[in-house]
């Protein structure tokens, strides 16, 4: 009988579970719970609640628990005997925090298999909501922490990133400042990943180095909680934080609840959950330095493995722990798929029609440029959302469609330049990578081939592959990451798009103009309109 490995991904808009079998490494089952549709009684939109000014973005931790209940039920009713699952791990949207009272741990150790997790966990939260990665309401706290740590550069050197509004430390500080009593009543603060990991473990789970480095609280060099950062964030915080561990640690066996309720084997091994980006690094097969991936999801991210710690002192990127024990660099753009969808929906288009417009419109967009901050943006930092259009109007469909895609690809290229090496190839992943025309623009802008994998669920796949690797190591079998990646058919490209070389100079020039527009809008730079008109004259 085959062995099975489970990977679960709790992302912004849905929870997914995938089962991989060993030794074939083929996807056996995939289950998706969509929060807005399947759990509509929570009233979320795209999985979150957004305040009027767009700055506060929260979700409900009980929503994730109920999604997990549903996912496990569906898995149980499927045709794979759950006792054959040897190990499981998971992934969650990064940075979000879950605040728990002192009932949490005792509730977990006494879970009643006749009741759902949702029913039993109802009373364990000291804060009903969880701020998530889309939140940008903590600028004041970012400044305070950064000042206490001696400025941006020393914050980056300490924690791997500058302070960012969505990072857990500034979020925790805001919670403490706004509601000190609730903060005091909080016994444990978990990341979404370690919270869900705790549910399987039946006790409070450690946080892994990958997700721990998205908090502005972990020292990026020695991978321990950073005393100075903790002190700068909130009083007595160290007592409320779980331990930190290496991502490949076996943290224990599955709790009896899952054995009795769903028929899991009591020997099922657990790894700590990690963030979606560290999981995706493995889930798209990036284990060699120099490889690069672009994930087009709710957020667009650009990430690459690092063999040695190397920091972006300009402060726009992050360095996280990677599941293979090294590091990864990541740049996160908040205006990803939701921004693309705004344009698509505004013009009532299907994705096919959207693609056709990209096919029929010329690279360079006839000299028209958009800066697409439909939501507050992370990179570059834009707190007040606004869409800027240069050389066209809001009603011009073709200009808007090409405008947003070129803007997103140019911004990715501009803000990844600190990594010095232009990528030799880009692996594309995430829901948006289904759209070949978007990827062709990416390939043309970077002048690099784009490899398309048959993987839309790289975070869940990464979690399942991590489970295999650690399970094998636990049983004394040495399996290298590169071997595991080779074995996984889904990680072999199904298509490679090549860049159209005649667009090289055009996009080099357009990138400079785009960068000038960022400076014009955000840093009171010189108006580059003349440059744009000259570009238009030259090419169109
Ligand atoms: C990364 C980030 C996003 C979320 C999305 O820093 O904020 O990619 O992890 O789920």
Coordinates of C-alpha atoms and ligand atoms in Angstrom, one line a residue:
X1 CA 0.0 0.0 0.0
X2 CA 1.2 3.5 -0.8
X3 CA 2.2 6.0 1.8
X4 CA 0.4 9.3 1.7
X5 CA 1.5 12.8 2.8
X6 CA -0.9 15.7 3.4
X7 CA -0.3 19.4 2.8
X8 CA -2.8 22.0 3.8
X9 CA -2.7 25.7 2.8
X10 CA -4.7 28.3 4.7
X11 CA -4.5 31.2 2.3
X12 CA -6.3 34.6 2.1
X13 CA -9.3 33.4 0.2
X14 CA -9.5 29.7 0.7
X15 CA -8.2 26.6 2.4
X16 CA -6.8 23.8 0.3
X17 CA -5.7 20.3 1.1
X18 CA -3.6 18.1 -1.2
X19 CA -2.6 14.4 -0.7
X20 CA 0.6 13.2 -2.4
X21 CA 1.5 9.5 -2.6
X22 CA 4.9 8.0 -2.2
X23 CA 6.8 6.8 -4.2
X24 CA 4.9 8.1 -7.3
X25 CA 4.5 11.6 -6.0
X26 CA 1.3 12.2 -7.8
X27 CA -1.5 14.4 -6.6
X28 CA -4.2 12.0 -5.3
X29 CA -6.8 14.4 -3.9
X30 CA -7.3 18.1 -3.8
X31 CA -10.0 19.8 -1.7
X32 CA -10.8 23.5 -1.7
X33 CA -12.9 25.4 0.8
X34 CA -13.7 28.9 -0.4
X35 CA -14.4 31.2 2.6
X36 CA -16.8 33.6 0.9
X37 CA -18.8 30.8 -0.8
X38 CA -18.6 27.8 1.5
X39 CA -18.6 29.7 4.8
X40 CA -20.7 32.7 3.7
X41 CA -22.1 33.2 7.2
X42 CA -18.8 34.9 8.2
X43 CA -19.6 37.6 5.7
X44 CA -16.1 38.0 4.4
X45 CA -15.2 39.5 1.0
X46 CA -12.3 37.7 -0.6
X47 CA -11.7 36.1 2.8
X48 CA -11.3 39.4 4.7
X49 CA -13.0 42.4 6.2
X50 CA -11.6 45.7 5.0
X51 CA -12.2 49.0 6.8
X52 CA -13.6 52.0 4.7
X53 CA -10.1 53.6 4.4
X54 CA -8.7 50.3 3.2
X55 CA -6.1 50.2 6.0
X56 CA -7.5 47.7 8.5
X57 CA -7.8 44.3 7.1
X58 CA -8.9 41.5 9.4
X59 CA -10.2 38.0 9.3
X60 CA -11.9 35.7 11.9
X61 CA -9.7 32.9 13.3
X62 CA -12.8 30.8 13.8
X63 CA -13.4 30.9 10.1
X64 CA -10.1 29.1 9.5
X65 CA -11.1 26.5 12.2
X66 CA -14.4 25.9 10.5
X67 CA -12.7 25.6 7.2
X68 CA -10.4 23.0 8.7
X69 CA -13.5 21.1 10.0
X70 CA -15.0 21.1 6.5
X71 CA -11.7 20.1 4.9
X72 CA -11.2 17.2 7.2
X73 CA -14.8 16.0 6.7
X74 CA -14.4 16.0 3.0
X75 CA -11.1 14.2 3.2
X76 CA -12.7 11.6 5.5
X77 CA -15.5 11.1 3.0
X78 CA -13.1 10.7 0.1
X79 CA -11.7 7.4 -1.0
X80 CA -8.2 7.5 0.6
X81 CA -7.9 5.8 4.0
X82 CA -6.6 8.5 6.3
X83 CA -4.6 6.0 8.4
X84 CA -2.2 5.7 5.5
X85 CA -1.1 9.3 5.9
X86 CA 2.4 9.2 7.3
X87 CA 3.0 12.9 8.0
X88 CA 1.4 16.2 7.4
X89 CA 2.3 19.9 7.5
X90 CA 0.7 23.1 6.4
X91 CA 1.1 26.6 5.1
X92 CA -0.6 29.8 6.0
X93 CA -0.7 33.4 4.7
X94 CA 2.2 35.0 6.5
X95 CA 2.3 37.6 9.2
X96 CA -1.3 37.3 10.5
X97 CA -1.6 36.8 14.3
X98 CA -4.1 34.8 16.5
X99 CA -4.6 35.9 20.1
X100 CA -5.5 33.2 22.6
X101 CA -6.5 33.2 26.2
X102 CA -5.4 30.7 28.9
X103 CA -8.2 28.2 28.0
X104 CA -6.5 27.4 24.7
X105 CA -4.0 24.8 25.8
X106 CA -6.3 22.9 28.1
X107 CA -9.0 22.9 25.5
X108 CA -6.6 21.5 23.0
X109 CA -5.5 18.7 25.3
X110 CA -9.1 17.7 25.9
X111 CA -10.7 17.8 22.5
X112 CA -13.9 15.8 22.3
X113 CA -14.0 13.7 19.1
X114 CA -17.8 13.9 19.0
X115 CA -17.7 17.6 18.5
X116 CA -16.3 19.9 15.8
X117 CA -13.3 22.0 16.4
X118 CA -15.4 25.1 15.7
X119 CA -17.7 24.3 18.6
X120 CA -14.9 23.6 21.0
X121 CA -12.6 26.5 20.2
X122 CA -15.2 29.2 20.3
X123 CA -14.2 30.5 23.7
X124 CA -10.4 30.4 23.4
X125 CA -9.7 33.7 21.6
X126 CA -8.7 36.8 23.6
X127 CA -9.3 38.9 20.4
X128 CA -12.1 37.9 18.1
X129 CA -10.4 39.1 14.9
X130 CA -7.0 38.4 13.4
X131 CA -5.1 41.2 11.5
X132 CA -3.8 39.7 8.2
X133 CA -1.0 40.5 5.8
X134 CA -3.2 43.0 3.8
X135 CA -3.4 45.3 6.9
X136 CA -1.6 48.6 6.7
X137 CA -2.9 50.3 9.8
X138 CA 0.3 50.3 12.0
X139 CA 2.5 53.0 10.5
X140 CA 2.8 54.6 13.9
X141 CA 3.9 51.4 15.6
X142 CA 6.4 50.7 12.8
X143 CA 8.0 54.0 13.4
X144 CA 8.2 53.5 17.1
X145 CA 9.8 50.0 16.8
X146 CA 12.2 51.2 14.1
X147 CA 13.3 54.1 16.3
X148 CA 13.7 51.9 19.3
X149 CA 15.9 49.6 17.3
X150 CA 18.1 52.5 16.0
X151 CA 16.6 53.1 12.6
X152 CA 15.9 51.1 9.4
X153 CA 19.3 49.7 8.8
X154 CA 19.7 48.3 12.2
X155 CA 16.1 46.9 12.1
X156 CA 16.9 45.2 8.8
X157 CA 20.2 43.8 10.1
X158 CA 18.5 42.5 13.2
X159 CA 15.2 41.1 11.9
X160 CA 15.9 40.6 8.1
X161 CA 13.3 43.3 7.2
X162 CA 12.5 46.9 7.9
X163 CA 9.4 47.3 10.0
X164 CA 6.3 46.7 7.8
X165 CA 2.7 47.5 8.6
X166 CA 1.6 43.9 8.1
X167 CA 4.4 42.3 10.1
X168 CA 3.3 40.7 13.4
X169 CA 5.5 42.9 15.8
X170 CA 3.9 46.2 14.8
X171 CA 0.4 44.5 14.8
X172 CA 1.0 43.2 18.3
X173 CA 2.2 46.6 19.5
X174 CA -1.0 48.2 18.1
X175 CA -3.2 45.6 19.9
X176 CA -1.3 46.3 23.1
X177 CA -1.7 50.1 22.7
X178 CA -5.3 50.1 21.7
X179 CA -6.6 47.4 24.1
X180 CA -4.0 46.9 27.0
X181 CA -6.5 44.8 29.0
X182 CA -7.1 42.4 26.2
X183 CA -3.4 42.2 25.6
X184 CA -2.9 41.4 29.3
X185 CA -5.5 38.6 29.0
X186 CA -3.7 37.1 26.1
X187 CA -1.8 34.0 27.1
X188 CA -0.3 33.1 23.7
X189 CA 0.1 34.9 20.4
X190 CA 0.4 32.6 17.5
X191 CA 0.9 33.1 13.8
X192 CA -1.9 31.7 11.7
X193 CA 0.5 28.9 10.7
X194 CA 1.5 27.9 14.3
X195 CA -2.1 28.3 15.5
X196 CA -3.3 25.7 12.9
X197 CA -0.3 23.5 13.6
X198 CA -1.3 23.6 17.3
X199 CA -4.8 22.2 16.5
X200 CA -3.2 19.1 15.0
X201 CA -0.6 18.7 17.8
X202 CA -3.1 19.1 20.6
X203 CA -0.9 21.6 22.3
X204 CA 0.8 24.9 21.5
X205 CA 3.0 24.4 18.5
X206 CA 6.3 26.1 17.9
X207 CA 6.7 28.7 15.1
X208 CA 9.1 27.7 12.3
X209 CA 12.0 30.0 11.3
X210 CA 10.4 30.6 7.9
X211 CA 7.2 32.2 9.3
X212 CA 9.0 33.5 12.4
X213 CA 11.1 35.8 10.2
X214 CA 8.0 37.7 9.1
X215 CA 7.4 39.2 12.5
X216 CA 10.1 41.8 13.1
X217 CA 10.7 39.8 16.3
X218 CA 13.2 37.1 15.3
X219 CA 16.9 37.7 15.0
X220 CA 17.7 36.8 11.4
X221 CA 21.3 35.8 12.1
X222 CA 20.9 33.5 15.2
X223 CA 17.2 32.6 14.6
X224 CA 16.2 33.3 18.2
X225 CA 13.6 35.8 19.5
X226 CA 15.4 39.1 19.4
X227 CA 15.4 40.6 23.0
X228 CA 15.6 44.2 21.8
X229 CA 12.9 43.8 19.2
X230 CA 10.6 42.1 21.7
X231 CA 11.2 44.8 24.2
X232 CA 10.5 47.5 21.6
X233 CA 7.1 45.8 20.8
X234 CA 5.2 45.1 24.0
X235 CA 5.7 44.3 27.7
X236 CA 6.0 40.7 28.7
X237 CA 5.8 39.6 25.1
X238 CA 8.4 36.9 25.4
X239 CA 6.1 35.0 27.8
X240 CA 3.3 35.0 25.2
X241 CA 5.4 33.7 22.2
X242 CA 5.8 30.1 21.3
X243 CA 9.2 28.5 20.7
X244 CA 11.0 28.8 17.4
X245 CA 12.2 25.7 15.6
X246 CA 13.8 24.6 12.3
X247 CA 11.1 24.0 9.7
X248 CA 12.0 20.4 9.2
X249 CA 11.6 19.4 12.9
X250 CA 9.2 16.5 13.7
X251 CA 7.2 18.2 16.5
X252 CA 5.2 15.2 17.5
X253 CA 2.3 12.9 16.6
X254 CA -1.2 13.9 15.6
X255 CA -3.6 14.4 18.6
X256 CA -6.0 11.6 19.5
X257 CA -9.0 13.7 18.4
X258 CA -8.1 13.1 14.7
X259 CA -7.5 9.4 15.3
X260 CA -10.9 8.9 16.8
X261 CA -12.9 11.3 14.7
X262 CA -11.3 10.8 11.3
X263 CA -9.3 7.5 11.5
X264 CA -5.8 9.0 11.2
X265 CA -3.1 6.7 12.5
X266 CA -1.8 7.8 16.0
X267 CA 1.7 7.5 14.4
X268 CA 1.0 10.4 11.9
X269 CA 4.0 12.7 12.2
X270 CA 3.7 16.5 12.3
X271 CA 6.0 19.2 11.2
X272 CA 5.5 22.8 12.2
X273 CA 3.5 24.8 9.6
X274 CA 5.2 27.6 7.8
X275 CA 4.3 30.7 5.8
X276 CA 3.0 30.4 2.2
X277 CA 6.1 31.8 0.7
X278 CA 8.7 29.5 2.4
X279 CA 6.4 26.6 1.5
X280 CA 6.0 27.8 -2.1
X281 CA 9.8 28.0 -2.4
X282 CA 9.8 24.2 -2.1
X283 CA 6.5 23.8 -3.9
X284 CA 7.9 25.3 -7.1
X285 CA 11.1 23.4 -6.7
X286 CA 13.5 26.3 -5.9
X287 CA 16.4 24.8 -3.9
X288 CA 19.4 26.1 -5.9
X289 CA 20.6 29.7 -5.5
X290 CA 20.0 31.8 -8.5
X291 CA 16.6 30.3 -9.3
X292 CA 13.7 32.8 -9.2
X293 CA 9.9 32.4 -8.9
X294 CA 7.1 34.9 -9.4
X295 CA 3.8 33.9 -7.8
X296 CA 0.7 35.6 -9.1
X297 CA -1.8 35.3 -6.3
X298 CA -3.8 37.6 -4.0
X299 CA -0.4 39.2 -3.6
X300 CA 2.2 39.0 -6.3
X301 CA 5.5 37.8 -4.9
X302 CA 9.0 37.5 -6.3
X303 CA 11.2 35.1 -4.4
X304 CA 14.5 33.3 -4.6
X305 CA 16.6 31.0 -2.4
X306 CA 19.7 32.5 -0.8
X307 CA 22.6 30.3 0.2
X308 CA 23.9 32.9 2.6
X309 CA 22.3 35.7 4.5
X310 CA 22.2 38.8 2.3
X311 CA 20.0 41.8 3.2
X312 CA 18.3 44.5 1.3
X313 CA 19.3 47.6 3.2
X314 CA 17.0 49.8 1.1
X315 CA 14.3 48.1 3.1
X316 CA 11.8 47.0 0.5
X317 CA 12.4 43.3 0.5
X318 CA 12.5 40.6 3.2
X319 CA 14.8 37.8 4.1
X320 CA 13.1 34.8 5.6
X321 CA 14.3 31.5 6.8
X322 CA 13.9 28.8 4.1
X323 CA 12.6 25.3 4.7
X324 CA 16.0 23.8 3.7
X325 CA 17.7 25.6 6.6
X326 CA 19.1 28.5 4.5
X327 CA 17.4 31.7 3.6
X328 CA 15.1 33.2 1.0
X329 CA 14.6 36.7 -0.3
X330 CA 11.1 37.9 -1.0
X331 CA 9.4 41.0 -2.4
X332 CA 5.6 41.3 -1.9
X333 CA 3.3 43.4 -4.0
X334 CA -0.1 43.7 -2.5
X335 CA -1.9 44.8 -5.7
X336 CA -1.8 41.4 -7.3
X337 CA -4.9 39.4 -8.4
X338 CA -7.5 41.6 -6.7
X339 CA -6.1 44.6 -8.7
X340 CA -6.2 42.6 -11.9
X341 CA -9.7 41.5 -11.1
X342 CA -10.8 45.2 -10.5
X343 CA -10.0 46.0 -14.1
X344 CA -11.4 42.7 -15.4
X345 CA -14.7 43.3 -13.5
X346 CA -14.9 47.0 -14.3
X347 CA -15.1 46.2 -18.0
X348 CA -17.2 43.0 -17.5
X349 CA -14.5 40.9 -19.1
X350 CA -13.9 37.1 -18.9
X351 CA -10.3 36.1 -18.4
X352 CA -10.2 35.0 -22.0
X353 CA -11.3 38.4 -23.2
X354 CA -8.7 40.0 -20.9
X355 CA -6.0 37.7 -22.5
X356 CA -7.2 38.6 -26.0
X357 CA -6.7 42.3 -25.3
X358 CA -3.2 41.6 -24.1
X359 CA -2.6 39.7 -27.3
X360 CA -3.9 42.5 -29.5
X361 CA -2.4 45.5 -27.8
X362 CA 1.3 46.5 -28.5
X363 CA 4.0 46.1 -25.9
X364 CA 4.6 49.6 -24.5
X365 CA 0.9 50.3 -24.5
X366 CA 1.2 53.2 -27.0
X367 CA 3.1 55.1 -24.4
X368 CA 0.4 54.9 -21.7
X369 CA 1.3 54.1 -18.1
X370 CA -0.6 53.1 -15.1
X371 CA 0.4 53.0 -11.4
X372 CA -2.1 50.6 -10.0
X373 CA -2.6 51.1 -6.3
X374 CA -6.2 49.8 -6.1
X375 CA -5.3 48.9 -2.4
X376 CA -2.7 50.4 -0.2
X377 CA 0.6 49.1 -1.6
X378 CA 3.5 47.4 0.2
X379 CA 6.2 47.9 -2.5
X380 CA 6.6 50.8 -3.0
X381 CA 4.9 51.9 0.2
X382 CA 1.6 53.6 -0.7
X383 CA -0.8 54.0 2.2
X384 CA -3.6 55.9 0.5
X385 CA -4.9 53.7 -2.4
X386 CA -5.2 55.5 -5.8
X387 CA -4.9 54.5 -9.4
X388 CA -2.8 56.9 -11.5
X389 CA -3.2 56.9 -15.3
X390 CA -0.9 58.8 -17.6
X391 CA -1.9 59.3 -21.3
X392 CA -5.3 57.6 -21.0
X393 CA -8.6 57.6 -19.2
X394 CA -10.4 55.3 -16.9
X395 CA -12.9 54.2 -19.6
X396 CA -10.3 53.1 -22.1
X397 CA -10.5 49.3 -21.8
X398 CA -7.4 48.3 -23.8
X399 CA -5.2 50.8 -22.2
X400 CA -6.3 49.7 -18.7
X401 CA -5.9 46.0 -19.4
X402 CA -2.3 46.3 -20.8
X403 CA -1.6 49.1 -18.4
X404 CA -2.1 47.1 -15.2
X405 CA -0.1 44.0 -16.4
X406 CA 2.8 46.1 -17.7
X407 CA 2.8 48.1 -14.4
X408 CA 2.9 45.0 -12.3
X409 CA 5.7 43.4 -14.3
X410 CA 7.8 46.6 -14.5
X411 CA 7.4 47.1 -10.7
X412 CA 8.5 43.5 -10.0
X413 CA 11.6 44.1 -12.2
X414 CA 12.4 47.5 -10.7
X415 CA 12.1 46.4 -7.1
X416 CA 14.1 43.1 -7.5
X417 CA 17.1 44.8 -8.9
X418 CA 18.9 44.9 -5.5
X419 CA 19.5 41.1 -5.9
X420 CA 22.0 42.1 -8.6
X421 CA 21.7 39.2 -10.8
X422 CA 19.0 39.4 -13.5
X423 CA 17.1 36.0 -13.4
X424 CA 18.2 33.5 -16.0
X425 CA 14.7 32.0 -15.9
X426 CA 11.6 32.6 -14.0
X427 CA 9.2 30.0 -12.6
X428 CA 5.7 31.1 -12.7
X429 CA 3.1 30.0 -10.2
X430 CA -0.2 31.0 -8.5
X431 CA -3.7 31.4 -10.0
X432 CA -2.6 34.2 -12.3
X433 CA -0.1 32.0 -14.0
X434 CA -2.9 30.2 -15.8
X435 CA -3.0 33.3 -18.0
X436 CA -0.3 32.8 -20.6
X437 CA -0.6 36.4 -22.0
X438 CA 0.2 37.8 -18.6
X439 CA 3.3 35.6 -18.4
X440 CA 4.4 36.6 -21.9
X441 CA 4.5 40.2 -20.7
X442 CA 6.5 39.1 -17.6
X443 CA 8.9 37.2 -20.0
X444 CA 9.3 40.3 -22.3
X445 CA 9.8 42.7 -19.4
X446 CA 12.5 40.6 -17.8
X447 CA 13.8 39.2 -21.1
X448 CA 14.0 35.8 -19.4
X449 CA 12.2 32.6 -20.3
X450 CA 9.2 31.8 -18.0
X451 CA 8.7 28.2 -17.1
X452 CA 5.1 27.2 -16.3
X453 CA 4.5 24.4 -13.9
X454 CA 1.3 22.4 -13.6
X455 CA 1.1 23.6 -10.0
X456 CA -1.4 26.1 -8.8
X457 CA -1.1 25.1 -5.2
X458 CA 2.5 25.5 -4.6
X459 CA 2.2 26.3 -0.9
X460 CA 0.1 23.1 -0.2
X461 CA 2.5 21.1 -2.4
X462 CA 5.5 22.5 -0.6
X463 CA 4.0 21.5 2.8
X464 CA 3.3 18.0 1.5
X465 CA 6.9 17.7 0.1
X466 CA 8.3 19.0 3.4
X467 CA 6.4 16.3 5.2
X468 CA 7.9 13.6 3.0
X469 CA 11.5 14.9 3.4
X470 CA 11.2 15.0 7.2
X471 CA 9.4 11.7 7.5
X472 CA 12.2 10.0 5.5
X473 CA 14.9 11.7 7.6
X474 CA 13.1 10.6 10.7
X475 CA 13.3 7.0 9.5
X476 CA 17.0 7.3 8.7
X477 CA 16.5 7.7 4.9
X478 CA 18.6 10.4 3.3
X479 CA 16.7 12.1 0.5
X480 CA 18.2 15.3 -0.9
X481 CA 15.9 18.2 -1.8
X482 CA 17.1 18.1 -5.4
X483 CA 16.2 14.4 -5.6
X484 CA 12.7 15.0 -4.2
X485 CA 12.1 17.8 -6.7
X486 CA 13.3 15.6 -9.6
X487 CA 10.9 12.9 -8.5
X488 CA 7.9 15.2 -8.5
X489 CA 6.4 15.2 -12.0
X490 CA 4.3 18.4 -11.2
X491 CA 7.6 20.3 -10.8
X492 CA 8.7 19.6 -14.4
X493 CA 7.7 22.6 -16.6
X494 CA 4.7 22.0 -18.9
X495 CA 5.6 24.9 -21.1
X496 CA 8.3 27.5 -21.5
X497 CA 7.6 31.0 -22.8
X498 CA 10.5 32.7 -24.4
X499 CA 11.0 36.5 -24.4
X500 CA 10.5 38.4 -27.6
X501 CA 13.9 40.0 -28.0
X502 CA 12.6 42.9 -30.1
X503 CA 10.9 44.2 -26.9
X504 CA 14.1 44.4 -24.9
X505 CA 15.1 48.0 -25.5
X506 CA 11.4 49.2 -25.3
X507 CA 11.0 47.7 -21.9
X508 CA 14.4 48.8 -20.6
X509 CA 13.3 52.4 -21.5
X510 CA 9.8 51.9 -20.2
X511 CA 11.1 50.7 -16.9
X512 CA 13.1 53.9 -16.4
X513 CA 10.0 56.0 -17.2
X514 CA 7.9 53.9 -14.8
X515 CA 10.5 54.3 -12.1
X516 CA 10.5 58.1 -12.6
X517 CA 6.7 58.0 -12.2
X518 CA 7.0 56.2 -8.9
X519 CA 9.5 58.9 -7.8
X520 CA 7.2 61.6 -9.1
X521 CA 4.1 60.3 -7.3
X522 CA 5.7 59.1 -4.1
X523 CA 8.8 61.2 -3.5
X524 CA 7.9 64.5 -5.2
X525 CA 10.3 63.7 -8.0
X526 CA 10.3 65.5 -11.4
X527 CA 7.3 65.0 -13.7
X528 CA 8.5 62.5 -16.4
X529 CA 5.7 63.3 -18.8
X530 CA 8.1 64.6 -21.4
X531 CA 10.1 61.4 -21.3
X532 CA 6.9 59.4 -21.7
X533 CA 5.8 61.5 -24.7
X534 CA 9.3 61.0 -26.3
X535 CA 9.0 57.3 -25.7
X536 CA 5.6 57.3 -27.4
X537 CA 6.9 59.2 -30.4
X538 CA 9.9 56.9 -30.8
X539 CA 7.9 53.6 -30.7
X540 CA 4.4 54.4 -31.9
Ligands
LIG1 C1 4.5 38.0 2.2 C2 3.1 38.4 2.3 C3 2.1 37.7 1.4 C4 1.2 36.8 2.2 C5 0.1 36.3 1.3 O1 5.3 38.8 2.9 O2 2.7 39.3 3.0 O3 2.7 37.1 0.3 O4 2.0 35.8 2.7 O5 -0.5 35.2 1.8

